[in-house]
Amino acid sequence: MVQFWIAIQKLVQYNIKIIFGNKFLYFMLSALVFFIITVVVYLLGDDEITQATAYKMLMLPSILLVFYPMCFGLQNDQDAKIVEIIFGIPNYSYKVWLFRLLISYILCFVITFVLAVLTDLAIVSVPPMNLTLQAMVPALFIGTLSFMLSTTIKNGNGTSVVIIIIGLILYMMDNSLGVSQWNIFLNPYDVPVDKNPQIFFNAVFHCRVNMLIASALFIIIGLNNTRHREKFI
């Protein structure tokens, strides 16, 4: 049993090095710095800091934590050149990438939860677990979309450019989409005063369901694309 957990630990460590390109510590620090900068900006502003504000402060760092590994993970895999030897088992690409997706989002969840707890203790009273789960949904959507595109574009830089363009378009559409189930930036804690709360929460629920379904499809398409990796490694 001890040897099993040691093997799992080594497997996790190896895959973290691959998906983060040996830069995991930098991404943790960048997410923390980005969070601190966002907090300072809101503290210096005139607006009251609420749970809706806390959601905004957490959503972007959580997306940042999955952006690089999902965009550059396949390219880092190619650069390592030894993953096929280590995972020389049938259908290894499915198992390896499901494992890596799981690792990436567990790490993202843990770090986001820690930031949510810090927010609750030092800035504004929030439900840390619920806030973390809400922030993870757009992070899951953006991350899995990045993964799918990376298996199609086959280049980390190209994937990141496409994702940034898509993100900017969706962000510019935020106001026009408003309280819509198609608005991935819909803030579940920012209830409009001129809207029926029940209608708003229904829109939030359907928005989350849409993103979860889309994320599942992105994962399936991305995993299917990895079947043909050997053609471009």
PDB file of C-alpha atoms in Angstrom:
ATOM      1  CA  MET A   1       0.000   0.000   0.000  1.00  0.00           C
ATOM      2  CA  VAL A   2       2.843   2.381   0.849  1.00  0.00           C
ATOM      3  CA  GLN A   3       4.548   1.633  -2.454  1.00  0.00           C
ATOM      4  CA  PHE A   4       1.250   2.313  -4.259  1.00  0.00           C
ATOM      5  CA  TRP A   5       0.909   5.802  -2.757  1.00  0.00           C
ATOM      6  CA  ILE A   6       4.590   6.523  -3.446  1.00  0.00           C
ATOM      7  CA  ALA A   7       4.014   5.560  -7.097  1.00  0.00           C
ATOM      8  CA  ILE A   8       0.913   7.801  -7.252  1.00  0.00           C
ATOM      9  CA  GLN A   9       2.881  10.677  -5.729  1.00  0.00           C
ATOM     10  CA  LYS A  10       5.674  10.309  -8.289  1.00  0.00           C
ATOM     11  CA  LEU A  11       3.115  10.042 -11.095  1.00  0.00           C
ATOM     12  CA  VAL A  12       1.402  13.236  -9.949  1.00  0.00           C
ATOM     13  CA  GLN A  13       4.711  15.081  -9.609  1.00  0.00           C
ATOM     14  CA  TYR A  14       5.820  14.000 -13.071  1.00  0.00           C
ATOM     15  CA  ASN A  15       2.577  15.083 -14.694  1.00  0.00           C
ATOM     16  CA  ILE A  16       2.595  18.433 -12.888  1.00  0.00           C
ATOM     17  CA  LYS A  17       6.036  19.043 -14.376  1.00  0.00           C
ATOM     18  CA  ILE A  18       4.733  18.176 -17.844  1.00  0.00           C
ATOM     19  CA  ILE A  19       1.482  20.151 -17.828  1.00  0.00           C
ATOM     20  CA  PHE A  20       2.997  23.203 -16.149  1.00  0.00           C
ATOM     21  CA  GLY A  21       6.313  22.992 -18.003  1.00  0.00           C
ATOM     22  CA  ASN A  22       8.288  22.950 -14.700  1.00  0.00           C
ATOM     23  CA  LYS A  23       6.756  26.338 -13.859  1.00  0.00           C
ATOM     24  CA  PHE A  24       4.076  25.324 -11.348  1.00  0.00           C
ATOM     25  CA  LEU A  25       5.418  27.564  -8.578  1.00  0.00           C
ATOM     26  CA  TYR A  26       5.364  30.563 -10.906  1.00  0.00           C
ATOM     27  CA  PHE A  27       1.704  29.965 -11.721  1.00  0.00           C
ATOM     28  CA  MET A  28       0.789  29.712  -8.065  1.00  0.00           C
ATOM     29  CA  LEU A  29       2.610  32.961  -7.354  1.00  0.00           C
ATOM     30  CA  SER A  30       1.120  34.692 -10.407  1.00  0.00           C
ATOM     31  CA  ALA A  31      -2.403  33.707  -9.344  1.00  0.00           C
ATOM     32  CA  LEU A  32      -1.724  34.985  -5.815  1.00  0.00           C
ATOM     33  CA  VAL A  33      -0.198  38.247  -7.096  1.00  0.00           C
ATOM     34  CA  PHE A  34      -3.094  38.769  -9.499  1.00  0.00           C
ATOM     35  CA  PHE A  35      -5.541  38.158  -6.644  1.00  0.00           C
ATOM     36  CA  ILE A  36      -3.729  40.630  -4.367  1.00  0.00           C
ATOM     37  CA  ILE A  37      -3.653  43.299  -7.094  1.00  0.00           C
ATOM     38  CA  THR A  38      -7.382  42.824  -7.727  1.00  0.00           C
ATOM     39  CA  VAL A  39      -8.128  43.081  -3.992  1.00  0.00           C
ATOM     40  CA  VAL A  40      -6.069  46.265  -3.656  1.00  0.00           C
ATOM     41  CA  VAL A  41      -7.842  47.835  -6.641  1.00  0.00           C
ATOM     42  CA  TYR A  42     -11.258  47.107  -5.129  1.00  0.00           C
ATOM     43  CA  LEU A  43     -10.179  48.268  -1.664  1.00  0.00           C
ATOM     44  CA  LEU A  44      -8.957  51.580  -3.072  1.00  0.00           C
ATOM     45  CA  GLY A  45     -12.170  52.055  -5.044  1.00  0.00           C
ATOM     46  CA  ASP A  46     -15.301  53.740  -3.783  1.00  0.00           C
ATOM     47  CA  ASP A  47     -17.652  50.799  -4.366  1.00  0.00           C
ATOM     48  CA  GLU A  48     -18.637  48.508  -1.523  1.00  0.00           C
ATOM     49  CA  ILE A  49     -17.005  45.086  -1.577  1.00  0.00           C
ATOM     50  CA  THR A  50     -19.690  42.400  -1.656  1.00  0.00           C
ATOM     51  CA  GLN A  51     -19.948  38.697  -2.424  1.00  0.00           C
ATOM     52  CA  ALA A  52     -20.396  39.653  -6.091  1.00  0.00           C
ATOM     53  CA  THR A  53     -17.073  41.503  -5.901  1.00  0.00           C
ATOM     54  CA  ALA A  54     -15.417  38.500  -4.236  1.00  0.00           C
ATOM     55  CA  TYR A  55     -16.621  36.292  -7.111  1.00  0.00           C
ATOM     56  CA  LYS A  56     -14.956  38.616  -9.628  1.00  0.00           C
ATOM     57  CA  MET A  57     -11.740  38.568  -7.587  1.00  0.00           C
ATOM     58  CA  LEU A  58     -11.649  34.754  -7.620  1.00  0.00           C
ATOM     59  CA  MET A  59     -12.883  33.954 -11.112  1.00  0.00           C
ATOM     60  CA  LEU A  60      -9.949  35.435 -13.027  1.00  0.00           C
ATOM     61  CA  PRO A  61      -7.165  33.799 -10.927  1.00  0.00           C
ATOM     62  CA  SER A  62      -8.907  30.415 -11.240  1.00  0.00           C
ATOM     63  CA  ILE A  63      -9.049  30.810 -15.032  1.00  0.00           C
ATOM     64  CA  LEU A  64      -5.392  31.851 -15.049  1.00  0.00           C
ATOM     65  CA  LEU A  65      -4.432  28.675 -13.167  1.00  0.00           C
ATOM     66  CA  VAL A  66      -5.820  26.420 -15.924  1.00  0.00           C
ATOM     67  CA  PHE A  67      -5.065  28.635 -18.921  1.00  0.00           C
ATOM     68  CA  TYR A  68      -1.389  27.699 -19.417  1.00  0.00           C
ATOM     69  CA  PRO A  69      -1.558  23.942 -18.698  1.00  0.00           C
ATOM     70  CA  MET A  70      -4.535  23.501 -21.006  1.00  0.00           C
ATOM     71  CA  CYS A  71      -3.067  25.608 -23.839  1.00  0.00           C
ATOM     72  CA  PHE A  72       0.504  24.330 -23.627  1.00  0.00           C
ATOM     73  CA  GLY A  73       0.049  20.875 -22.050  1.00  0.00           C
ATOM     74  CA  LEU A  74       0.089  18.997 -25.356  1.00  0.00           C
ATOM     75  CA  GLN A  75       3.106  20.968 -26.582  1.00  0.00           C
ATOM     76  CA  ASN A  76       4.936  20.306 -23.292  1.00  0.00           C
ATOM     77  CA  ASP A  77       4.060  16.639 -23.714  1.00  0.00           C
ATOM     78  CA  GLN A  78       5.689  16.639 -27.132  1.00  0.00           C
ATOM     79  CA  ASP A  79       8.750  18.461 -25.813  1.00  0.00           C
ATOM     80  CA  ALA A  80       9.234  15.885 -23.038  1.00  0.00           C
ATOM     81  CA  LYS A  81       9.537  13.106 -25.657  1.00  0.00           C
ATOM     82  CA  ILE A  82       9.407  10.318 -23.065  1.00  0.00           C
ATOM     83  CA  VAL A  83       5.742  10.164 -22.140  1.00  0.00           C
ATOM     84  CA  GLU A  84       5.065   7.309 -24.571  1.00  0.00           C
ATOM     85  CA  ILE A  85       7.717   5.200 -22.841  1.00  0.00           C
ATOM     86  CA  ILE A  86       6.285   5.835 -19.375  1.00  0.00           C
ATOM     87  CA  PHE A  87       2.688   5.337 -20.458  1.00  0.00           C
ATOM     88  CA  GLY A  88       3.201   2.542 -22.951  1.00  0.00           C
ATOM     89  CA  ILE A  89      -0.245   1.058 -22.391  1.00  0.00           C
ATOM     90  CA  PRO A  90      -3.282   0.675 -24.686  1.00  0.00           C
ATOM     91  CA  ASN A  91      -5.261   3.880 -25.169  1.00  0.00           C
ATOM     92  CA  TYR A  92      -2.728   5.663 -22.950  1.00  0.00           C
ATOM     93  CA  SER A  93      -3.678   9.086 -24.360  1.00  0.00           C
ATOM     94  CA  TYR A  94      -7.186   8.901 -22.887  1.00  0.00           C
ATOM     95  CA  LYS A  95      -5.932   7.779 -19.481  1.00  0.00           C
ATOM     96  CA  VAL A  96      -3.002  10.187 -19.342  1.00  0.00           C
ATOM     97  CA  TRP A  97      -4.976  13.251 -20.338  1.00  0.00           C
ATOM     98  CA  LEU A  98      -7.946  12.440 -18.109  1.00  0.00           C
ATOM     99  CA  PHE A  99      -5.442  12.097 -15.272  1.00  0.00           C
ATOM    100  CA  ARG A 100      -3.801  15.400 -16.166  1.00  0.00           C
ATOM    101  CA  LEU A 101      -7.126  17.213 -16.455  1.00  0.00           C
ATOM    102  CA  LEU A 102      -8.049  15.850 -13.042  1.00  0.00           C
ATOM    103  CA  ILE A 103      -4.750  17.004 -11.531  1.00  0.00           C
ATOM    104  CA  SER A 104      -5.046  20.471 -13.070  1.00  0.00           C
ATOM    105  CA  TYR A 105      -8.541  21.059 -11.748  1.00  0.00           C
ATOM    106  CA  ILE A 106      -7.849  19.607  -8.305  1.00  0.00           C
ATOM    107  CA  LEU A 107      -4.939  22.028  -7.963  1.00  0.00           C
ATOM    108  CA  CYS A 108      -7.073  24.880  -9.291  1.00  0.00           C
ATOM    109  CA  PHE A 109      -9.860  24.011  -6.843  1.00  0.00           C
ATOM    110  CA  VAL A 110      -7.528  23.824  -3.828  1.00  0.00           C
ATOM    111  CA  ILE A 111      -5.814  27.144  -4.597  1.00  0.00           C
ATOM    112  CA  THR A 112      -9.121  28.869  -5.369  1.00  0.00           C
ATOM    113  CA  PHE A 113     -10.601  27.542  -2.120  1.00  0.00           C
ATOM    114  CA  VAL A 114      -7.638  28.878  -0.137  1.00  0.00           C
ATOM    115  CA  LEU A 115      -8.128  32.295  -1.754  1.00  0.00           C
ATOM    116  CA  ALA A 116     -11.857  32.120  -0.950  1.00  0.00           C
ATOM    117  CA  VAL A 117     -11.074  31.382   2.706  1.00  0.00           C
ATOM    118  CA  LEU A 118      -8.643  34.318   2.813  1.00  0.00           C
ATOM    119  CA  THR A 119     -11.334  36.508   1.281  1.00  0.00           C
ATOM    120  CA  ASP A 120     -13.820  35.375   3.916  1.00  0.00           C
ATOM    121  CA  LEU A 121     -11.386  35.993   6.774  1.00  0.00           C
ATOM    122  CA  ALA A 122      -9.847  39.277   5.675  1.00  0.00           C
ATOM    123  CA  ILE A 123     -12.137  41.099   3.237  1.00  0.00           C
ATOM    124  CA  VAL A 124     -15.832  40.205   3.180  1.00  0.00           C
ATOM    125  CA  SER A 125     -18.009  37.445   4.588  1.00  0.00           C
ATOM    126  CA  VAL A 126     -18.511  34.826   1.865  1.00  0.00           C
ATOM    127  CA  PRO A 127     -19.349  31.104   1.741  1.00  0.00           C
ATOM    128  CA  PRO A 128     -15.869  29.793   0.709  1.00  0.00           C
ATOM    129  CA  MET A 129     -16.983  26.426  -0.672  1.00  0.00           C
ATOM    130  CA  ASN A 130     -19.938  27.775  -2.660  1.00  0.00           C
ATOM    131  CA  LEU A 131     -17.849  30.683  -3.969  1.00  0.00           C
ATOM    132  CA  THR A 132     -15.110  28.288  -5.049  1.00  0.00           C
ATOM    133  CA  LEU A 133     -17.536  25.974  -6.844  1.00  0.00           C
ATOM    134  CA  GLN A 134     -19.141  28.920  -8.659  1.00  0.00           C
ATOM    135  CA  ALA A 135     -15.741  30.277  -9.767  1.00  0.00           C
ATOM    136  CA  MET A 136     -14.659  26.827 -10.947  1.00  0.00           C
ATOM    137  CA  VAL A 137     -17.448  26.541 -13.531  1.00  0.00           C
ATOM    138  CA  PRO A 138     -16.142  29.235 -15.953  1.00  0.00           C
ATOM    139  CA  ALA A 139     -12.605  27.991 -15.232  1.00  0.00           C
ATOM    140  CA  LEU A 140     -13.715  24.508 -16.271  1.00  0.00           C
ATOM    141  CA  PHE A 141     -15.352  25.887 -19.417  1.00  0.00           C
ATOM    142  CA  ILE A 142     -12.354  27.983 -20.493  1.00  0.00           C
ATOM    143  CA  GLY A 143      -9.851  25.271 -19.572  1.00  0.00           C
ATOM    144  CA  THR A 144     -11.585  22.456 -21.436  1.00  0.00           C
ATOM    145  CA  LEU A 145     -12.130  24.729 -24.441  1.00  0.00           C
ATOM    146  CA  SER A 146      -8.390  25.472 -24.389  1.00  0.00           C
ATOM    147  CA  PHE A 147      -7.624  21.749 -24.173  1.00  0.00           C
ATOM    148  CA  MET A 148      -9.859  20.948 -27.141  1.00  0.00           C
ATOM    149  CA  LEU A 149      -8.384  23.743 -29.263  1.00  0.00           C
ATOM    150  CA  SER A 150      -4.827  22.743 -28.316  1.00  0.00           C
ATOM    151  CA  THR A 151      -5.450  19.245 -29.692  1.00  0.00           C
ATOM    152  CA  THR A 152      -6.707  20.821 -32.929  1.00  0.00           C
ATOM    153  CA  ILE A 153      -4.266  23.710 -33.386  1.00  0.00           C
ATOM    154  CA  LYS A 154      -1.352  21.636 -32.010  1.00  0.00           C
ATOM    155  CA  ASN A 155       0.561  24.730 -30.902  1.00  0.00           C
ATOM    156  CA  GLY A 156       0.497  26.383 -27.487  1.00  0.00           C
ATOM    157  CA  ASN A 157       1.044  29.934 -28.673  1.00  0.00           C
ATOM    158  CA  GLY A 158      -1.595  29.609 -31.382  1.00  0.00           C
ATOM    159  CA  THR A 159      -4.088  28.155 -28.902  1.00  0.00           C
ATOM    160  CA  SER A 160      -3.481  30.931 -26.366  1.00  0.00           C
ATOM    161  CA  VAL A 161      -4.041  33.612 -29.019  1.00  0.00           C
ATOM    162  CA  VAL A 162      -7.337  32.033 -30.094  1.00  0.00           C
ATOM    163  CA  ILE A 163      -8.507  31.677 -26.476  1.00  0.00           C
ATOM    164  CA  ILE A 164      -7.624  35.297 -25.687  1.00  0.00           C
ATOM    165  CA  ILE A 165      -9.582  36.474 -28.743  1.00  0.00           C
ATOM    166  CA  ILE A 166     -12.578  34.318 -27.777  1.00  0.00           C
ATOM    167  CA  GLY A 167     -12.357  35.576 -24.195  1.00  0.00           C
ATOM    168  CA  LEU A 168     -12.275  39.214 -25.302  1.00  0.00           C
ATOM    169  CA  ILE A 169     -15.287  38.692 -27.580  1.00  0.00           C
ATOM    170  CA  LEU A 170     -17.262  37.023 -24.782  1.00  0.00           C
ATOM    171  CA  TYR A 171     -16.252  39.764 -22.343  1.00  0.00           C
ATOM    172  CA  MET A 172     -17.360  42.503 -24.754  1.00  0.00           C
ATOM    173  CA  MET A 173     -20.685  40.691 -25.110  1.00  0.00           C
ATOM    174  CA  ASP A 174     -21.156  40.646 -21.327  1.00  0.00           C
ATOM    175  CA  ASN A 175     -23.365  43.753 -21.207  1.00  0.00           C
ATOM    176  CA  SER A 176     -25.411  42.824 -24.270  1.00  0.00           C
ATOM    177  CA  LEU A 177     -26.027  39.270 -22.996  1.00  0.00           C
ATOM    178  CA  GLY A 178     -26.832  40.548 -19.513  1.00  0.00           C
ATOM    179  CA  VAL A 179     -28.805  38.087 -17.388  1.00  0.00           C
ATOM    180  CA  SER A 180     -28.693  35.318 -19.939  1.00  0.00           C
ATOM    181  CA  GLN A 181     -27.985  31.609 -19.742  1.00  0.00           C
ATOM    182  CA  TRP A 182     -25.433  32.128 -22.537  1.00  0.00           C
ATOM    183  CA  ASN A 183     -23.324  34.662 -20.598  1.00  0.00           C
ATOM    184  CA  ILE A 184     -20.339  32.752 -19.183  1.00  0.00           C
ATOM    185  CA  PHE A 185     -19.365  35.831 -17.147  1.00  0.00           C
ATOM    186  CA  LEU A 186     -22.750  35.967 -15.430  1.00  0.00           C
ATOM    187  CA  ASN A 187     -22.100  36.753 -11.768  1.00  0.00           C
ATOM    188  CA  PRO A 188     -24.288  34.473  -9.609  1.00  0.00           C
ATOM    189  CA  TYR A 189     -24.009  36.846  -6.645  1.00  0.00           C
ATOM    190  CA  ASP A 190     -24.903  40.036  -8.510  1.00  0.00           C
ATOM    191  CA  VAL A 191     -28.706  39.942  -8.407  1.00  0.00           C
ATOM    192  CA  PRO A 192     -30.140  42.864 -10.463  1.00  0.00           C
ATOM    193  CA  VAL A 193     -32.516  45.090  -8.493  1.00  0.00           C
ATOM    194  CA  ASP A 194     -34.875  45.340 -11.479  1.00  0.00           C
ATOM    195  CA  LYS A 195     -35.133  41.578 -12.035  1.00  0.00           C
ATOM    196  CA  ASN A 196     -37.187  38.922 -10.335  1.00  0.00           C
ATOM    197  CA  PRO A 197     -34.655  36.973  -8.180  1.00  0.00           C
ATOM    198  CA  GLN A 198     -36.220  33.654  -9.164  1.00  0.00           C
ATOM    199  CA  ILE A 199     -35.812  34.431 -12.861  1.00  0.00           C
ATOM    200  CA  PHE A 200     -32.192  35.469 -12.219  1.00  0.00           C
ATOM    201  CA  PHE A 201     -31.328  32.289 -10.302  1.00  0.00           C
ATOM    202  CA  ASN A 202     -32.975  30.176 -13.007  1.00  0.00           C
ATOM    203  CA  ALA A 203     -30.768  31.908 -15.582  1.00  0.00           C
ATOM    204  CA  VAL A 204     -27.692  31.249 -13.405  1.00  0.00           C
ATOM    205  CA  PHE A 205     -28.634  27.570 -13.064  1.00  0.00           C
ATOM    206  CA  HIS A 206     -29.141  27.089 -16.804  1.00  0.00           C
ATOM    207  CA  CYS A 207     -25.930  29.028 -17.517  1.00  0.00           C
ATOM    208  CA  ARG A 208     -23.971  26.656 -15.257  1.00  0.00           C
ATOM    209  CA  VAL A 209     -25.608  23.596 -16.819  1.00  0.00           C
ATOM    210  CA  ASN A 210     -24.782  24.864 -20.324  1.00  0.00           C
ATOM    211  CA  MET A 211     -21.131  25.380 -19.399  1.00  0.00           C
ATOM    212  CA  LEU A 212     -20.856  21.958 -17.758  1.00  0.00           C
ATOM    213  CA  ILE A 213     -22.372  20.240 -20.810  1.00  0.00           C
ATOM    214  CA  ALA A 214     -20.101  22.201 -23.155  1.00  0.00           C
ATOM    215  CA  SER A 215     -17.076  21.324 -20.988  1.00  0.00           C
ATOM    216  CA  ALA A 216     -17.921  17.616 -21.203  1.00  0.00           C
ATOM    217  CA  LEU A 217     -18.168  17.875 -24.996  1.00  0.00           C
ATOM    218  CA  PHE A 218     -14.845  19.749 -25.171  1.00  0.00           C
ATOM    219  CA  ILE A 219     -13.167  16.984 -23.148  1.00  0.00           C
ATOM    220  CA  ILE A 220     -14.612  14.224 -25.334  1.00  0.00           C
ATOM    221  CA  ILE A 221     -13.542  15.992 -28.556  1.00  0.00           C
ATOM    222  CA  GLY A 222     -10.091  16.771 -27.147  1.00  0.00           C
ATOM    223  CA  LEU A 223      -9.524  13.197 -25.999  1.00  0.00           C
ATOM    224  CA  ASN A 224     -10.643  11.912 -29.374  1.00  0.00           C
ATOM    225  CA  ASN A 225      -8.129  14.239 -31.050  1.00  0.00           C
ATOM    226  CA  THR A 226      -5.302  12.847 -28.900  1.00  0.00           C
ATOM    227  CA  ARG A 227      -5.809   9.482 -30.610  1.00  0.00           C
ATOM    228  CA  HIS A 228      -4.080  10.991 -33.627  1.00  0.00           C
ATOM    229  CA  ARG A 229      -1.197  12.597 -31.696  1.00  0.00           C
ATOM    230  CA  GLU A 230       1.326  10.156 -33.089  1.00  0.00           C
ATOM    231  CA  LYS A 231       0.850  11.788 -36.492  1.00  0.00           C
ATOM    232  CA  PHE A 232       2.287  15.132 -35.356  1.00  0.00           C
ATOM    233  CA  ILE A 233       4.663  14.239 -32.517  1.00  0.00           C
TER     234      ILE A 233
END
